[in-house]
């Protein structure tokens, strides 16, 4: 199980990035005292840590892939809030899209994950 991913975000983009992940179903959680400078979000035991950096690294085509608990509603919510959502091919018979989070990170949303291979 992947517990968390940490992504670098410019200080000016942290709040907008947190709001983006909230639209996907994440909620803010309190980080440990030593990590208060970061913004943590969690959904169903998986966390996204937004790490405020003056000159963030945003890998391309690197991305975060998440299963949306209600795919259609999540995609609609992102679009309603002004995010461009690009449909992608169905590799395992399930719809998926890519959106760009504030700060530039690519986020893939899937209706369902592929079957485990092991």
mmCIF file of the C-alpha atoms, coordinates in Angstrom:
data_MODEL
# 
_entry.id   MODEL 
# 
loop_
_atom_site.group_PDB 
_atom_site.id 
_atom_site.type_symbol 
_atom_site.label_atom_id 
_atom_site.label_alt_id 
_atom_site.label_comp_id 
_atom_site.label_asym_id 
_atom_site.label_entity_id 
_atom_site.label_seq_id 
_atom_site.pdbx_PDB_ins_code 
_atom_site.Cartn_x 
_atom_site.Cartn_y 
_atom_site.Cartn_z 
_atom_site.occupancy 
_atom_site.B_iso_or_equiv 
_atom_site.pdbx_formal_charge 
_atom_site.auth_seq_id 
_atom_site.auth_comp_id 
_atom_site.auth_asym_id 
_atom_site.auth_atom_id 
_atom_site.pdbx_PDB_model_num 
ATOM 1   C CA . UNK A 1 1   ? 0.000   0.000   0.000   1.00 0.00 ? 1   UNK A CA 1 
ATOM 2   C CA . UNK A 1 2   ? 1.280   3.441   -0.886  1.00 0.00 ? 2   UNK A CA 1 
ATOM 3   C CA . UNK A 1 3   ? 0.845   5.612   2.195   1.00 0.00 ? 3   UNK A CA 1 
ATOM 4   C CA . UNK A 1 4   ? 1.722   9.042   0.840   1.00 0.00 ? 4   UNK A CA 1 
ATOM 5   C CA . UNK A 1 5   ? 3.226   11.089  -1.915  1.00 0.00 ? 5   UNK A CA 1 
ATOM 6   C CA . UNK A 1 6   ? 5.001   14.375  -1.306  1.00 0.00 ? 6   UNK A CA 1 
ATOM 7   C CA . UNK A 1 7   ? 4.930   16.997  -4.031  1.00 0.00 ? 7   UNK A CA 1 
ATOM 8   C CA . UNK A 1 8   ? 6.671   20.344  -4.170  1.00 0.00 ? 8   UNK A CA 1 
ATOM 9   C CA . UNK A 1 9   ? 4.403   23.349  -4.653  1.00 0.00 ? 9   UNK A CA 1 
ATOM 10  C CA . UNK A 1 10  ? 5.269   27.061  -4.759  1.00 0.00 ? 10  UNK A CA 1 
ATOM 11  C CA . UNK A 1 11  ? 4.104   28.875  -1.605  1.00 0.00 ? 11  UNK A CA 1 
ATOM 12  C CA . UNK A 1 12  ? 1.584   30.892  -3.634  1.00 0.00 ? 12  UNK A CA 1 
ATOM 13  C CA . UNK A 1 13  ? -0.023  27.656  -4.933  1.00 0.00 ? 13  UNK A CA 1 
ATOM 14  C CA . UNK A 1 14  ? -0.334  25.642  -1.701  1.00 0.00 ? 14  UNK A CA 1 
ATOM 15  C CA . UNK A 1 15  ? -3.875  26.725  -0.769  1.00 0.00 ? 15  UNK A CA 1 
ATOM 16  C CA . UNK A 1 16  ? -5.202  26.289  -4.320  1.00 0.00 ? 16  UNK A CA 1 
ATOM 17  C CA . UNK A 1 17  ? -3.519  22.861  -4.566  1.00 0.00 ? 17  UNK A CA 1 
ATOM 18  C CA . UNK A 1 18  ? -5.064  21.811  -1.241  1.00 0.00 ? 18  UNK A CA 1 
ATOM 19  C CA . UNK A 1 19  ? -8.491  22.915  -2.506  1.00 0.00 ? 19  UNK A CA 1 
ATOM 20  C CA . UNK A 1 20  ? -7.957  20.896  -5.693  1.00 0.00 ? 20  UNK A CA 1 
ATOM 21  C CA . UNK A 1 21  ? -7.296  17.720  -3.700  1.00 0.00 ? 21  UNK A CA 1 
ATOM 22  C CA . UNK A 1 22  ? -10.292 18.476  -1.483  1.00 0.00 ? 22  UNK A CA 1 
ATOM 23  C CA . UNK A 1 23  ? -12.456 18.443  -4.629  1.00 0.00 ? 23  UNK A CA 1 
ATOM 24  C CA . UNK A 1 24  ? -11.185 14.886  -5.212  1.00 0.00 ? 24  UNK A CA 1 
ATOM 25  C CA . UNK A 1 25  ? -12.261 13.849  -1.709  1.00 0.00 ? 25  UNK A CA 1 
ATOM 26  C CA . UNK A 1 26  ? -9.181  14.483  0.413   1.00 0.00 ? 26  UNK A CA 1 
ATOM 27  C CA . UNK A 1 27  ? -9.420  16.281  3.748   1.00 0.00 ? 27  UNK A CA 1 
ATOM 28  C CA . UNK A 1 28  ? -6.719  18.212  5.529   1.00 0.00 ? 28  UNK A CA 1 
ATOM 29  C CA . UNK A 1 29  ? -5.041  16.434  8.421   1.00 0.00 ? 29  UNK A CA 1 
ATOM 30  C CA . UNK A 1 30  ? -2.613  17.714  11.002  1.00 0.00 ? 30  UNK A CA 1 
ATOM 31  C CA . UNK A 1 31  ? 1.020   16.846  10.297  1.00 0.00 ? 31  UNK A CA 1 
ATOM 32  C CA . UNK A 1 32  ? 3.385   16.022  13.154  1.00 0.00 ? 32  UNK A CA 1 
ATOM 33  C CA . UNK A 1 33  ? 4.779   19.038  15.020  1.00 0.00 ? 33  UNK A CA 1 
ATOM 34  C CA . UNK A 1 34  ? 8.150   18.825  13.248  1.00 0.00 ? 34  UNK A CA 1 
ATOM 35  C CA . UNK A 1 35  ? 6.425   18.961  9.818   1.00 0.00 ? 35  UNK A CA 1 
ATOM 36  C CA . UNK A 1 36  ? 3.986   21.852  10.377  1.00 0.00 ? 36  UNK A CA 1 
ATOM 37  C CA . UNK A 1 37  ? 5.432   23.760  7.434   1.00 0.00 ? 37  UNK A CA 1 
ATOM 38  C CA . UNK A 1 38  ? 3.766   21.264  5.080   1.00 0.00 ? 38  UNK A CA 1 
ATOM 39  C CA . UNK A 1 39  ? 0.085   20.814  4.225   1.00 0.00 ? 39  UNK A CA 1 
ATOM 40  C CA . UNK A 1 40  ? -1.161  17.243  4.548   1.00 0.00 ? 40  UNK A CA 1 
ATOM 41  C CA . UNK A 1 41  ? -4.327  15.812  3.030   1.00 0.00 ? 41  UNK A CA 1 
ATOM 42  C CA . UNK A 1 42  ? -5.752  12.317  3.429   1.00 0.00 ? 42  UNK A CA 1 
ATOM 43  C CA . UNK A 1 43  ? -8.380  10.088  1.855   1.00 0.00 ? 43  UNK A CA 1 
ATOM 44  C CA . UNK A 1 44  ? -9.006  6.491   2.895   1.00 0.00 ? 44  UNK A CA 1 
ATOM 45  C CA . UNK A 1 45  ? -5.545  6.114   4.442   1.00 0.00 ? 45  UNK A CA 1 
ATOM 46  C CA . UNK A 1 46  ? -3.588  7.644   1.544   1.00 0.00 ? 46  UNK A CA 1 
ATOM 47  C CA . UNK A 1 47  ? -2.003  11.039  1.999   1.00 0.00 ? 47  UNK A CA 1 
ATOM 48  C CA . UNK A 1 48  ? -0.765  13.843  -0.245  1.00 0.00 ? 48  UNK A CA 1 
ATOM 49  C CA . UNK A 1 49  ? 1.852   16.095  1.347   1.00 0.00 ? 49  UNK A CA 1 
ATOM 50  C CA . UNK A 1 50  ? 2.143   19.546  -0.213  1.00 0.00 ? 50  UNK A CA 1 
ATOM 51  C CA . UNK A 1 51  ? 5.677   20.741  0.402   1.00 0.00 ? 51  UNK A CA 1 
ATOM 52  C CA . UNK A 1 52  ? 6.058   24.495  0.031   1.00 0.00 ? 52  UNK A CA 1 
ATOM 53  C CA . UNK A 1 53  ? 9.206   25.236  -1.996  1.00 0.00 ? 53  UNK A CA 1 
ATOM 54  C CA . UNK A 1 54  ? 10.259  28.511  -3.606  1.00 0.00 ? 54  UNK A CA 1 
ATOM 55  C CA . UNK A 1 55  ? 11.473  26.730  -6.762  1.00 0.00 ? 55  UNK A CA 1 
ATOM 56  C CA . UNK A 1 56  ? 9.402   23.518  -6.917  1.00 0.00 ? 56  UNK A CA 1 
ATOM 57  C CA . UNK A 1 57  ? 10.249  20.559  -9.095  1.00 0.00 ? 57  UNK A CA 1 
ATOM 58  C CA . UNK A 1 58  ? 7.299   19.415  -11.210 1.00 0.00 ? 58  UNK A CA 1 
ATOM 59  C CA . UNK A 1 59  ? 8.205   16.274  -13.168 1.00 0.00 ? 59  UNK A CA 1 
ATOM 60  C CA . UNK A 1 60  ? 6.714   15.711  -16.587 1.00 0.00 ? 60  UNK A CA 1 
ATOM 61  C CA . UNK A 1 61  ? 5.275   13.344  -17.599 1.00 0.00 ? 61  UNK A CA 1 
ATOM 62  C CA . UNK A 1 62  ? 5.398   12.247  -13.953 1.00 0.00 ? 62  UNK A CA 1 
ATOM 63  C CA . UNK A 1 63  ? 2.015   12.184  -12.244 1.00 0.00 ? 63  UNK A CA 1 
ATOM 64  C CA . UNK A 1 64  ? -0.087  11.032  -9.330  1.00 0.00 ? 64  UNK A CA 1 
ATOM 65  C CA . UNK A 1 65  ? -2.783  8.456   -10.168 1.00 0.00 ? 65  UNK A CA 1 
ATOM 66  C CA . UNK A 1 66  ? -5.840  8.231   -7.931  1.00 0.00 ? 66  UNK A CA 1 
ATOM 67  C CA . UNK A 1 67  ? -9.006  6.165   -8.009  1.00 0.00 ? 67  UNK A CA 1 
ATOM 68  C CA . UNK A 1 68  ? -12.009 8.490   -7.731  1.00 0.00 ? 68  UNK A CA 1 
ATOM 69  C CA . UNK A 1 69  ? -14.671 7.041   -5.441  1.00 0.00 ? 69  UNK A CA 1 
ATOM 70  C CA . UNK A 1 70  ? -17.413 8.618   -7.616  1.00 0.00 ? 70  UNK A CA 1 
ATOM 71  C CA . UNK A 1 71  ? -15.639 9.184   -10.911 1.00 0.00 ? 71  UNK A CA 1 
ATOM 72  C CA . UNK A 1 72  ? -18.355 11.113  -12.780 1.00 0.00 ? 72  UNK A CA 1 
ATOM 73  C CA . UNK A 1 73  ? -19.161 13.395  -9.832  1.00 0.00 ? 73  UNK A CA 1 
ATOM 74  C CA . UNK A 1 74  ? -15.471 14.065  -9.188  1.00 0.00 ? 74  UNK A CA 1 
ATOM 75  C CA . UNK A 1 75  ? -14.796 14.975  -12.823 1.00 0.00 ? 75  UNK A CA 1 
ATOM 76  C CA . UNK A 1 76  ? -17.888 17.225  -12.866 1.00 0.00 ? 76  UNK A CA 1 
ATOM 77  C CA . UNK A 1 77  ? -16.804 18.935  -9.626  1.00 0.00 ? 77  UNK A CA 1 
ATOM 78  C CA . UNK A 1 78  ? -13.342 19.678  -11.028 1.00 0.00 ? 78  UNK A CA 1 
ATOM 79  C CA . UNK A 1 79  ? -14.844 21.116  -14.213 1.00 0.00 ? 79  UNK A CA 1 
ATOM 80  C CA . UNK A 1 80  ? -17.334 23.210  -12.210 1.00 0.00 ? 80  UNK A CA 1 
ATOM 81  C CA . UNK A 1 81  ? -14.378 24.748  -10.390 1.00 0.00 ? 81  UNK A CA 1 
ATOM 82  C CA . UNK A 1 82  ? -12.610 25.660  -13.627 1.00 0.00 ? 82  UNK A CA 1 
ATOM 83  C CA . UNK A 1 83  ? -10.158 22.789  -14.004 1.00 0.00 ? 83  UNK A CA 1 
ATOM 84  C CA . UNK A 1 84  ? -9.526  21.371  -17.454 1.00 0.00 ? 84  UNK A CA 1 
ATOM 85  C CA . UNK A 1 85  ? -10.053 17.623  -17.392 1.00 0.00 ? 85  UNK A CA 1 
ATOM 86  C CA . UNK A 1 86  ? -8.648  15.696  -20.345 1.00 0.00 ? 86  UNK A CA 1 
ATOM 87  C CA . UNK A 1 87  ? -10.094 12.248  -21.124 1.00 0.00 ? 87  UNK A CA 1 
ATOM 88  C CA . UNK A 1 88  ? -7.508  9.519   -21.686 1.00 0.00 ? 88  UNK A CA 1 
ATOM 89  C CA . UNK A 1 89  ? -7.701  6.052   -23.229 1.00 0.00 ? 89  UNK A CA 1 
ATOM 90  C CA . UNK A 1 90  ? -9.177  3.191   -21.258 1.00 0.00 ? 90  UNK A CA 1 
ATOM 91  C CA . UNK A 1 91  ? -6.276  0.790   -20.661 1.00 0.00 ? 91  UNK A CA 1 
ATOM 92  C CA . UNK A 1 92  ? -8.352  -1.755  -18.673 1.00 0.00 ? 92  UNK A CA 1 
ATOM 93  C CA . UNK A 1 93  ? -11.899 -0.877  -19.693 1.00 0.00 ? 93  UNK A CA 1 
ATOM 94  C CA . UNK A 1 94  ? -12.405 1.918   -17.182 1.00 0.00 ? 94  UNK A CA 1 
ATOM 95  C CA . UNK A 1 95  ? -12.552 5.660   -17.871 1.00 0.00 ? 95  UNK A CA 1 
ATOM 96  C CA . UNK A 1 96  ? -9.680  7.856   -16.784 1.00 0.00 ? 96  UNK A CA 1 
ATOM 97  C CA . UNK A 1 97  ? -8.780  11.532  -17.103 1.00 0.00 ? 97  UNK A CA 1 
ATOM 98  C CA . UNK A 1 98  ? -5.876  13.854  -16.370 1.00 0.00 ? 98  UNK A CA 1 
ATOM 99  C CA . UNK A 1 99  ? -6.138  17.255  -14.684 1.00 0.00 ? 99  UNK A CA 1 
ATOM 100 C CA . UNK A 1 100 ? -3.393  19.706  -13.774 1.00 0.00 ? 100 UNK A CA 1 
ATOM 101 C CA . UNK A 1 101 ? -3.365  20.674  -10.099 1.00 0.00 ? 101 UNK A CA 1 
ATOM 102 C CA . UNK A 1 102 ? -2.421  24.217  -9.103  1.00 0.00 ? 102 UNK A CA 1 
ATOM 103 C CA . UNK A 1 103 ? 1.354   24.244  -9.147  1.00 0.00 ? 103 UNK A CA 1 
ATOM 104 C CA . UNK A 1 104 ? 1.511   22.150  -12.322 1.00 0.00 ? 104 UNK A CA 1 
ATOM 105 C CA . UNK A 1 105 ? 1.404   18.523  -11.153 1.00 0.00 ? 105 UNK A CA 1 
ATOM 106 C CA . UNK A 1 106 ? -0.457  16.088  -13.401 1.00 0.00 ? 106 UNK A CA 1 
ATOM 107 C CA . UNK A 1 107 ? -3.141  14.103  -11.577 1.00 0.00 ? 107 UNK A CA 1 
ATOM 108 C CA . UNK A 1 108 ? -4.672  11.063  -13.253 1.00 0.00 ? 108 UNK A CA 1 
ATOM 109 C CA . UNK A 1 109 ? -8.125  10.062  -12.021 1.00 0.00 ? 109 UNK A CA 1 
ATOM 110 C CA . UNK A 1 110 ? -9.396  6.568   -12.673 1.00 0.00 ? 110 UNK A CA 1 
ATOM 111 C CA . UNK A 1 111 ? -12.900 5.158   -12.288 1.00 0.00 ? 111 UNK A CA 1 
ATOM 112 C CA . UNK A 1 112 ? -11.358 1.883   -11.079 1.00 0.00 ? 112 UNK A CA 1 
ATOM 113 C CA . UNK A 1 113 ? -7.860  0.452   -10.819 1.00 0.00 ? 113 UNK A CA 1 
ATOM 114 C CA . UNK A 1 114 ? -6.604  -2.427  -12.927 1.00 0.00 ? 114 UNK A CA 1 
ATOM 115 C CA . UNK A 1 115 ? -6.733  -5.908  -11.426 1.00 0.00 ? 115 UNK A CA 1 
ATOM 116 C CA . UNK A 1 116 ? -3.717  -6.662  -9.207  1.00 0.00 ? 116 UNK A CA 1 
ATOM 117 C CA . UNK A 1 117 ? -1.057  -8.691  -11.001 1.00 0.00 ? 117 UNK A CA 1 
ATOM 118 C CA . UNK A 1 118 ? 0.376   -10.370 -7.900  1.00 0.00 ? 118 UNK A CA 1 
# 
